[in-house]
Each structure stands twice: as structure tokens, then as C-alpha cells.
Coordinates of C-alpha atoms in Angstrom, one line a residue:
M8 CA 52.5 -10.0 14.5
A9 CA 49.9 -8.8 11.9
E10 CA 48.5 -11.5 9.6
I11 CA 47.4 -10.1 6.2
Q12 CA 45.8 -12.0 3.2
P13 CA 45.1 -11.1 -0.4
L14 CA 41.5 -10.8 -1.5
R15 CA 39.4 -11.1 -4.7
G16 CA 38.3 -7.5 -4.9
W17 CA 35.0 -6.3 -6.3
R18 CA 35.5 -3.3 -8.6
Y19 CA 33.4 -1.2 -10.9
N20 CA 33.2 -2.7 -14.4
P21 CA 36.3 -1.5 -16.4
T22 CA 33.9 0.0 -18.9
L23 CA 32.9 2.5 -16.2
N24 CA 36.5 3.6 -15.4
A25 CA 36.4 6.6 -17.6
D26 CA 33.8 8.1 -15.2
I27 CA 35.2 6.6 -12.0
D28 CA 35.2 10.1 -10.3
A29 CA 31.4 10.0 -10.5
Y30 CA 31.2 6.7 -8.6
V31 CA 33.7 7.1 -5.7
S32 CA 32.6 8.9 -2.5
P33 CA 34.0 10.3 0.7
L34 CA 34.1 8.1 3.8
F35 CA 30.8 7.8 5.8
D36 CA 32.1 9.9 8.7
V37 CA 33.4 12.8 6.7
V38 CA 30.8 13.2 3.9
S39 CA 28.8 16.3 4.4
A40 CA 25.1 16.7 4.0
K41 CA 25.5 18.7 0.8
Q42 CA 27.9 16.1 -0.6
R43 CA 25.4 13.3 0.2
E44 CA 22.6 15.1 -1.5
A45 CA 24.6 15.4 -4.7
L46 CA 26.0 11.8 -4.6
Y47 CA 22.6 10.2 -4.0
R48 CA 21.4 11.6 -7.3
N49 CA 23.8 9.3 -9.1
P50 CA 22.2 5.8 -9.0
L51 CA 25.6 4.1 -9.4
N52 CA 27.6 6.1 -6.8
S53 CA 29.1 4.0 -4.0
I54 CA 27.5 6.0 -1.3
H55 CA 24.4 3.8 -1.9
L56 CA 26.4 1.0 -0.3
S57 CA 28.4 2.9 2.3
V58 CA 25.7 5.4 3.6
P59 CA 22.4 3.9 2.3
L60 CA 19.0 5.6 2.6
G61 CA 15.6 4.2 3.6
N62 CA 13.8 3.0 6.7
D63 CA 16.0 -0.1 6.6
P64 CA 19.3 1.3 5.2
A65 CA 21.2 -2.0 5.4
A66 CA 18.5 -3.8 3.5
A67 CA 18.5 -1.1 0.9
A68 CA 22.3 -1.5 0.5
L69 CA 22.0 -5.2 0.1
E70 CA 19.3 -4.8 -2.6
R71 CA 21.5 -2.3 -4.5
L72 CA 24.5 -4.5 -4.2
R73 CA 22.7 -7.6 -5.6
E74 CA 21.4 -5.5 -8.4
W75 CA 24.8 -4.1 -9.3
Q76 CA 26.4 -7.6 -9.2
A77 CA 23.6 -9.1 -11.4
N78 CA 23.8 -6.3 -13.9
G79 CA 27.6 -6.3 -14.1
V80 CA 28.1 -2.9 -12.6
L81 CA 30.5 -4.6 -10.1
L82 CA 32.7 -7.4 -11.1
Q83 CA 34.9 -9.6 -8.9
D84 CA 38.5 -10.2 -9.8
Q85 CA 39.3 -13.9 -10.7
L86 CA 42.6 -14.1 -8.8
P87 CA 43.3 -12.9 -5.3
G88 CA 45.7 -10.0 -4.9
I89 CA 47.1 -7.2 -2.9
Y90 CA 46.0 -3.8 -4.3
A91 CA 48.5 -1.0 -4.6
Y92 CA 46.8 2.3 -3.8
Y93 CA 48.6 5.7 -4.4
Q94 CA 47.3 9.1 -3.6
Y95 CA 48.9 12.2 -5.2
F96 CA 48.1 15.5 -3.5
R97 CA 49.3 19.0 -2.7
L98 CA 49.0 21.0 0.5
P99 CA 47.9 24.7 0.5
G100 CA 50.8 27.0 0.0
S101 CA 53.2 24.3 -1.3
A102 CA 54.1 23.5 -4.9
R103 CA 55.3 20.0 -4.0
E104 CA 53.2 17.1 -5.1
Y105 CA 53.1 14.4 -2.5
C106 CA 52.5 10.7 -3.2
R107 CA 51.3 8.5 -0.3
K108 CA 52.0 5.0 -1.2
G109 CA 50.2 2.0 0.3
F110 CA 48.3 -1.1 -0.4
M111 CA 44.9 -2.7 0.4
C112 CA 44.5 -6.2 1.8
H113 CA 42.7 -8.2 4.3
I114 CA 44.1 -8.1 7.8
R115 CA 42.9 -10.3 10.7
A116 CA 40.4 -8.4 12.9
Y117 CA 42.5 -8.4 16.1
D118 CA 41.0 -7.4 19.4
W119 CA 42.6 -4.4 21.0
E120 CA 43.9 -6.5 23.8
E121 CA 46.0 -8.5 21.4
N122 CA 48.2 -5.5 20.8
V123 CA 48.6 -6.2 17.1
V124 CA 46.4 -3.4 15.8
L125 CA 46.7 -0.4 18.1
R126 CA 44.2 2.5 18.4
H127 CA 44.7 6.1 19.3
E128 CA 41.1 7.3 19.8
N129 CA 37.9 6.1 21.3
T130 CA 34.7 5.4 19.4
L131 CA 31.0 6.1 19.7
P132 CA 28.9 2.9 20.2
G133 CA 26.1 4.1 17.9
A134 CA 28.4 4.5 14.9
V135 CA 30.1 1.1 15.6
N136 CA 26.7 -0.6 15.7
D137 CA 25.7 1.0 12.5
R138 CA 28.8 -0.2 10.7
A139 CA 28.4 -3.7 12.2
E140 CA 24.8 -4.0 11.0
L141 CA 25.7 -2.9 7.5
L142 CA 28.5 -5.4 7.3
A143 CA 26.3 -8.2 8.7
R144 CA 23.6 -7.6 6.1
T145 CA 25.8 -6.9 3.0
Q146 CA 28.9 -9.0 3.8
L147 CA 30.7 -6.2 2.0
Q148 CA 33.3 -3.6 3.0
S149 CA 33.0 -0.6 0.7
S150 CA 36.1 1.3 2.0
A151 CA 39.4 0.4 3.6
T152 CA 40.4 1.7 7.0
H153 CA 43.9 3.2 7.2
G154 CA 46.6 1.5 9.1
L155 CA 50.3 2.3 9.6
F156 CA 53.3 0.0 9.9
R157 CA 56.9 1.1 10.1
D158 CA 59.6 -0.2 7.7
E159 CA 62.7 1.9 7.6
D160 CA 64.0 -0.3 4.7
F161 CA 61.1 0.6 2.4
E162 CA 61.2 -3.0 1.0
L163 CA 57.6 -3.1 -0.3
E164 CA 57.6 0.2 -2.2
T165 CA 59.6 -1.4 -5.0
Y166 CA 56.9 -3.9 -5.7
L167 CA 54.2 -1.2 -5.4
D168 CA 56.0 1.0 -7.9
E169 CA 56.2 -1.9 -10.3
A170 CA 52.5 -2.6 -10.0
M171 CA 51.7 1.0 -10.7
R172 CA 53.1 0.7 -14.2
T173 CA 49.8 -0.9 -15.2
P174 CA 47.0 0.7 -13.1
L175 CA 43.5 -0.7 -12.9
A176 CA 41.7 2.6 -12.3
E177 CA 42.6 6.3 -11.7
T178 CA 40.6 9.3 -10.6
E179 CA 41.2 12.7 -12.2
E180 CA 40.6 14.4 -8.9
D181 CA 38.6 13.2 -5.9
Y182 CA 36.4 15.4 -3.6
Q183 CA 39.5 16.5 -1.6
G184 CA 41.6 17.3 -4.6
A185 CA 43.7 14.2 -4.6
R186 CA 44.4 11.9 -7.6
D187 CA 43.9 8.2 -6.7
V188 CA 45.5 5.3 -8.5
L189 CA 44.7 1.6 -8.1
A190 CA 46.8 -1.4 -9.2
V191 CA 47.0 -5.1 -8.2
I192 CA 49.8 -7.5 -7.3
Q193 CA 48.8 -11.2 -7.9
D194 CA 52.3 -12.8 -7.9
A195 CA 52.2 -15.4 -5.1
A196 CA 55.9 -15.0 -4.2
I197 CA 55.6 -11.2 -3.9
I198 CA 52.5 -11.5 -1.8
R199 CA 54.3 -13.8 0.6
R200 CA 57.0 -11.1 1.0
F201 CA 54.3 -8.6 2.0
Q202 CA 53.0 -11.1 4.5
A203 CA 56.4 -11.7 5.9
V204 CA 57.1 -8.0 6.4
L205 CA 53.8 -7.4 8.2
A206 CA 54.2 -10.6 10.3
A207 CA 57.0 -8.9 12.1
R208 CA 55.1 -5.6 12.8
Q209 CA 52.3 -4.0 14.7
V210 CA 49.8 -1.8 12.9
I211 CA 48.6 1.6 14.2
L212 CA 45.0 2.3 13.1
A213 CA 45.3 5.8 11.7
D214 CA 41.7 6.3 10.5
G215 CA 38.5 4.2 10.6
H216 CA 38.2 3.2 14.2
H217 CA 34.4 2.8 13.9
R218 CA 34.6 0.6 10.8
Y219 CA 37.3 -1.5 12.4
E220 CA 35.3 -2.0 15.6
G221 CA 32.3 -2.8 13.4
S222 CA 34.3 -5.7 11.9
L223 CA 35.3 -6.8 15.5
A224 CA 31.7 -6.7 16.6
Y225 CA 30.6 -8.8 13.6
R226 CA 33.4 -11.3 14.0
Q227 CA 32.6 -11.7 17.7
A228 CA 28.9 -12.3 16.8
R229 CA 29.8 -14.9 14.2
E230 CA 32.2 -16.7 16.7
L231 CA 29.4 -16.8 19.3
A232 CA 27.0 -18.3 16.7
A233 CA 29.6 -20.8 15.6
D234 CA 29.7 -22.2 19.2
G235 CA 33.3 -23.3 18.9
Q236 CA 32.9 -24.9 15.5
D237 CA 34.8 -22.1 13.6
T238 CA 38.3 -22.6 12.4
G239 CA 39.6 -19.0 12.6
R240 CA 40.0 -19.0 8.8
E241 CA 36.5 -17.9 7.9
P242 CA 36.3 -14.7 5.8
W243 CA 34.5 -12.8 8.7
N244 CA 37.8 -13.0 10.6
Y245 CA 39.3 -10.4 8.2
H246 CA 39.0 -6.7 7.6
L247 CA 39.8 -4.5 4.6
M248 CA 42.7 -2.2 5.4
Y249 CA 44.9 0.3 3.5
L250 CA 48.4 0.0 4.9
T251 CA 51.0 2.7 4.5
N252 CA 54.6 3.1 5.8
A253 CA 54.9 5.3 8.8
A254 CA 58.5 6.0 7.9
A255 CA 57.5 7.8 4.7
D256 CA 57.8 11.5 4.3
D257 CA 54.5 11.7 2.3
L258 CA 52.4 10.8 5.4
R259 CA 50.7 14.0 6.4
I260 CA 48.7 14.8 9.6
L261 CA 46.7 18.0 9.5
P262 CA 45.6 20.0 12.6
T263 CA 42.0 20.2 13.8
H264 CA 41.3 23.4 15.6
R265 CA 38.8 23.9 18.5
L266 CA 35.9 26.3 18.0
L267 CA 34.0 27.2 21.1
L268 CA 30.4 27.7 20.1
E269 CA 29.6 29.0 23.6
L270 CA 31.3 29.8 26.9
P271 CA 29.8 28.1 29.9
G272 CA 28.1 30.5 32.3
N273 CA 28.1 33.1 29.5
L274 CA 31.6 34.2 30.4
S275 CA 32.7 37.5 28.9
D276 CA 35.8 37.7 26.8
D277 CA 37.7 39.4 29.6
E278 CA 36.6 36.8 32.1
L279 CA 37.9 34.0 29.8
L280 CA 41.3 35.8 29.5
A281 CA 41.4 36.2 33.3
R282 CA 40.8 32.5 33.8
L283 CA 43.5 31.6 31.3
E284 CA 46.1 33.9 32.8
P285 CA 47.2 31.6 35.8
Y286 CA 48.0 28.8 33.3
F287 CA 49.2 30.6 30.2
T288 CA 51.3 33.5 29.1
I289 CA 49.1 35.6 26.9
R290 CA 50.6 37.8 24.2
P291 CA 48.3 40.0 22.0
M292 CA 48.9 39.8 18.2
E293 CA 48.3 42.4 15.6
D294 CA 47.2 40.1 12.8
A295 CA 45.1 37.0 13.4
G296 CA 46.4 35.6 10.1
D297 CA 49.8 35.1 11.6
L298 CA 48.6 32.8 14.4
T299 CA 49.5 29.5 12.7
E300 CA 53.1 30.7 11.9
I301 CA 53.6 32.2 15.4
I302 CA 52.8 28.9 17.2
A303 CA 54.4 26.5 14.6
G304 CA 56.9 24.1 16.2
K305 CA 56.4 25.5 19.7
P306 CA 55.1 22.9 22.3
W307 CA 52.0 23.8 24.4
A308 CA 51.5 27.0 22.3
F309 CA 48.1 27.9 20.8
G310 CA 46.5 30.7 18.9
L311 CA 43.4 32.3 20.4
Y312 CA 40.9 34.4 18.4
L313 CA 38.4 36.1 20.7
G314 CA 36.1 39.0 20.1
G315 CA 38.0 40.0 16.9
L316 CA 41.3 40.0 18.7
A317 CA 44.2 37.6 18.3
Y318 CA 46.5 36.2 21.0
K319 CA 49.3 33.7 21.3
I320 CA 49.0 31.7 24.5
R321 CA 51.5 29.3 25.8
L322 CA 51.3 27.1 28.9
R323 CA 53.6 28.1 31.8
P324 CA 56.0 25.2 32.1
E325 CA 55.8 25.1 35.9
V326 CA 52.0 24.3 35.9
H327 CA 52.1 21.3 33.6
S328 CA 52.7 19.1 36.7
Q329 CA 49.1 20.0 37.7
L330 CA 47.8 17.8 34.9
D331 CA 46.4 14.9 36.9
W332 CA 44.3 12.9 34.4
E333 CA 44.9 9.2 34.7
T334 CA 46.7 8.6 31.5
T335 CA 50.3 8.0 30.2
E336 CA 53.1 10.5 30.1
A337 CA 53.0 10.3 26.3
V338 CA 49.4 11.6 26.3
K339 CA 50.1 14.2 29.0
A340 CA 52.8 15.7 26.8
L341 CA 50.5 16.4 23.9
D342 CA 49.5 19.9 23.0
L343 CA 45.8 18.9 22.8
T344 CA 45.8 17.2 26.2
V345 CA 47.2 20.5 27.6
L346 CA 44.4 22.4 25.8
H347 CA 41.6 20.1 26.9
Y348 CA 42.8 20.0 30.5
F349 CA 43.8 23.6 31.2
V350 CA 41.2 25.3 29.0
M351 CA 38.2 23.1 28.9
E352 CA 38.5 21.6 32.4
K353 CA 40.3 24.2 34.5
C354 CA 39.0 27.4 32.8
L355 CA 35.6 26.3 31.5
G356 CA 34.6 23.7 34.0
I357 CA 34.0 20.8 31.6
I358 CA 35.4 18.1 33.8
G359 CA 37.1 15.0 32.4
P360 CA 37.5 13.5 28.9
D361 CA 34.1 11.8 28.8
A362 CA 32.3 15.1 29.5
Q363 CA 34.3 17.0 27.0
R364 CA 33.7 14.4 24.3
A365 CA 29.9 14.8 24.9
W366 CA 29.9 18.6 25.2
L367 CA 28.0 20.2 22.4
G368 CA 29.7 23.6 22.9
V369 CA 32.8 22.7 20.9
A370 CA 33.2 22.1 17.2
Y371 CA 36.2 20.6 15.5
V372 CA 37.3 22.6 12.4
R373 CA 40.2 21.9 10.2
N374 CA 40.1 25.1 8.2
F375 CA 41.9 28.0 9.9
T376 CA 40.2 30.7 8.0
E377 CA 36.8 29.2 8.7
C378 CA 37.5 29.4 12.4
L379 CA 38.2 33.1 12.2
Q380 CA 35.2 33.8 10.0
R381 CA 32.8 31.9 12.3
V382 CA 33.9 34.0 15.3
D383 CA 33.6 37.2 13.3
R384 CA 30.0 36.2 12.2
G385 CA 29.0 35.5 15.8
E386 CA 28.6 31.8 15.2
A387 CA 31.2 31.0 17.8
R388 CA 32.7 32.8 20.8
A389 CA 36.3 31.8 20.4
A390 CA 38.7 29.7 18.3
F391 CA 41.8 27.9 19.7
I392 CA 44.3 27.3 16.9
V393 CA 46.5 24.3 17.3
N394 CA 49.6 22.7 15.8
E395 CA 49.4 19.3 14.0
V396 CA 50.2 16.1 15.9
S397 CA 53.4 14.4 14.7
M398 CA 53.7 10.8 13.7
A399 CA 56.2 10.2 16.5
E400 CA 53.6 11.4 19.0
V401 CA 50.9 9.1 17.5
E402 CA 53.3 6.1 17.8
A403 CA 54.3 7.0 21.3
V404 CA 50.7 7.3 22.5
C405 CA 49.7 4.0 20.7
H406 CA 52.6 2.1 22.2
S407 CA 51.8 3.5 25.6
G408 CA 48.4 1.8 25.5
A409 CA 46.4 5.1 25.9
V410 CA 44.2 7.2 23.6
M411 CA 44.4 10.8 22.5
P412 CA 41.8 13.5 23.0
P413 CA 39.0 13.5 20.5
K414 CA 39.8 14.7 16.9
S415 CA 43.5 14.8 17.5
T416 CA 44.6 13.5 14.1
F417 CA 43.4 14.1 10.6
F418 CA 45.5 12.0 8.3
Y419 CA 45.4 13.5 4.8
P420 CA 44.2 12.7 2.3
K421 CA 41.4 10.4 3.3
T422 CA 41.0 7.1 1.4
I423 CA 37.9 7.1 -0.8
G424 CA 34.9 4.8 -0.9
G425 CA 34.1 2.7 -3.9
F426 CA 37.6 2.3 -5.3
L427 CA 37.7 -1.3 -4.1
F428 CA 35.1 -3.5 -2.4
S429 CA 35.9 -6.5 -0.2
S430 CA 33.5 -9.4 0.3
I431 CA 33.6 -11.5 3.4
A432 CA 30.8 -13.9 2.1
K433 CA 32.0 -17.5 2.3
E434 CA 30.6 -18.4 -1.1
E435 CA 32.5 -15.6 -2.7
T436 CA 35.9 -16.0 -1.0
G437 CA 36.2 -19.5 0.4
D438 CA 39.8 -20.7 0.6
V439 CA 40.7 -19.4 -2.9
F440 CA 43.9 -17.7 -1.7
L441 CA 45.0 -20.9 0.0
D442 CA 44.3 -22.9 -3.2
Y443 CA 46.2 -20.3 -5.3
F444 CA 49.3 -20.3 -3.1
Q445 CA 49.4 -24.1 -2.9
S446 CA 49.2 -24.4 -6.7
A447 CA 51.7 -21.7 -7.2
S448 CA 54.3 -23.3 -4.9
A449 CA 53.7 -26.9 -6.2

């Protein structure tokens, strides 16, 4: 199924590794305005390539890239490889240190219709165009998207662990509190095993839908310009992806709560509760701090914080059959689909997924305490607290061919930008990996 290839990565000069924390950056779609302001002050931070400034940002990124390459800030590895990437992290309230194991490589940029790379959310055209333009101008991918494959035998982890004995670079602590470690595998026989394992599997795109679709758009433009003269092996057919095993216990998905900044029609608190009552059982709670524990593991259950009061609400099972959106049963079964249909559509009158995705009256907030505080400060009218989506639910939705409601998943931790750069410029990649494999097997 999935074709992967090694790459000759561009990395910060090893002489800069001691300060690598100062050069990596959050992904373009999660970096806050405050973080950007601080990162831009460092002239060598990777944000200058991933979220460039200026009237022509893509041109500014290209100028910066050429400067860094000429001055030796970035160096390209001589041999192609697959890059092991481990992220060590802890979750709030837990003493356990997790380690998400994966590897970065080039994967063929498959169209969605080919059912090799599967998506679980929709994208915004503007963000896709922005990523495609940046890629077209710089020919560089500054961060890997995150893909999932399933291997119950965990065959590849042995090779990854071995590579990690001699790391190339390591952060002390990135912006989200994780420790990131990078290593490389350049043994041709081992790389062929990675290729064989992935060739039998589909890949679920966990994170990076806009960047992936940017690669698709660029590939399609290059194919059109080639007018049938392309071979399918050109570098622009490939995309930088971080692949992790969906069977691993260290794969974490965190919940994203719904904060209602307004109530349509200026509903009162009592009017909202009255509208919810036909669909949900409503149970007042003494302590809002208990909401996450009260709903944990219970399907179609949510916490509601409204007017300084806390409630546990749970869908009445007999009304679920009223959910008439044209989607798959896997999507209809999701907690978030229930919330978006019965709360946003039936109670608030925001009709349909498209209208809800465009509605400015909802904010998506991961921090539970922040939700409560913003309601208390009058910045929002209500907070709906949700459970996390399970990996099994993500896989079921993807294999059903449908997509989830917006902001359904937050895979944690996020990959970081600037740890590894991938060029798709012909003069820098060529057929080097083909030559390498041919000579290795001769």
C-alpha cells in the first residue's frame, strides 16, 4: 500500500546542537502570537522558514533558506536515511514518562481517493494554498506531518531503539514540555524492511492535513506542467511524514473542549437548559472540578459549565436515532457528533457541519481549567467538557471513509518544526537513494 523512501535530510549544523532548543519551533497551526513574537527575535529559529514574515512571506523564506545553506547553518546529510524520532513526555497528574516512538521518511503523496493515506478531518482552502505556495517557492518541508500505521508485531521498534543509541540531536525540553530525540538509520537492508512493512499497510493522517494537502496541490501542479512527461519518481511526488505505530500504548489523544462565546438569540442560561432537556438527562454537580472525572469513560456524556454552575449531561439513548446527518455509523457514534448535532444544531440552531465549522461563536480549548475561568470572567457563556476520542474510534471513522467534527483529535505531543528539513528539489535529491540501494545490493 504505502510507498516510503529514505531522504537526505537537512539539519542544523552539529555545532549548533547544544542550543537546538532555541532553533526548533511549534507547528505553523499551533504556534501562538506570543510564541511567534519571541521566536522571530532569534534570527536562526526555524519559524523563519515555516511561518515567514514580510509582504511576500514565501520569498522571504527562500532568501533565508539560501542564506542558511550558504553559511553552513543548515547542512545536508551525505547518505539517505530514515530518521528515528522519539518524544518523551508526561501527562498532568501522572508520574509515568511516555515515549512515543516513530520515524521520519518520505511517503508518496497519495490522493485521498487512492485510500492509502486516510484523513479524519476537513481542511480550510486558504491554509492549504498557503502551505502549497511556501512549498513551491522553497522546495523545502520544515516539519513532518504525523501518520499512523498499525503493526501489532512491533517489528520496526527494534531497529529504532538501536538507532537511538547514537542520537544526532536532542532537545532539553520543547515548548510543550516534551524531550525530542533524533537519530538516523542508513543501512540499506534495514530501510528495505521498513519499506516492506509499510507496503502492506494504509496510513491514517493524524496531524497535518493542511500541510499534506499542500503537498498534494503542489504535486498536481507539477504533474500538469509536466504534460505527461513525468515519471512518477520526481521528488515532488513525496511528502515528509512522521510515522508511529497505532498499536503502541504511548500514543495519546487529548480532548478538545467546546467553549461557547455566545448563545444565538441571546438565550438565557435557563432557556439553554430547557432546550437541552428533551435530549439530555441533566444532573447538577456541586464541584465543577469533578466534571472530567464524572464523565470519564461514559459514552455521550458531557460536562456543562454555565453561569457558575456545573452539570453532567448525557444523551437520552432513545433520541440518538434522530441524528440524521448524512454520514457513517462510525461518525454518528462519536461523542462529538452527538454534541454538535444535538447541542449546536437542535438547541442552538447552527444547522449542519459546514455552518458549525464557520461559526465564530465557538472556541476550541484543550485546557479544562481555562474553560471554567473564561466562563467565570464573562469571556464565554458556557463550556462543554468532553472525553478524548479513542484510537479505535479514529481508525473506525477513517476506514468508513468519513470525517470527524472539527477539532476532534489532539494527538500529543505535537511534532516540532526545525528538527529535520526535507528538500524536494531535483538537484538536491535526484535518484540518490536508488543509486545507494543499487550499490549496496551489488
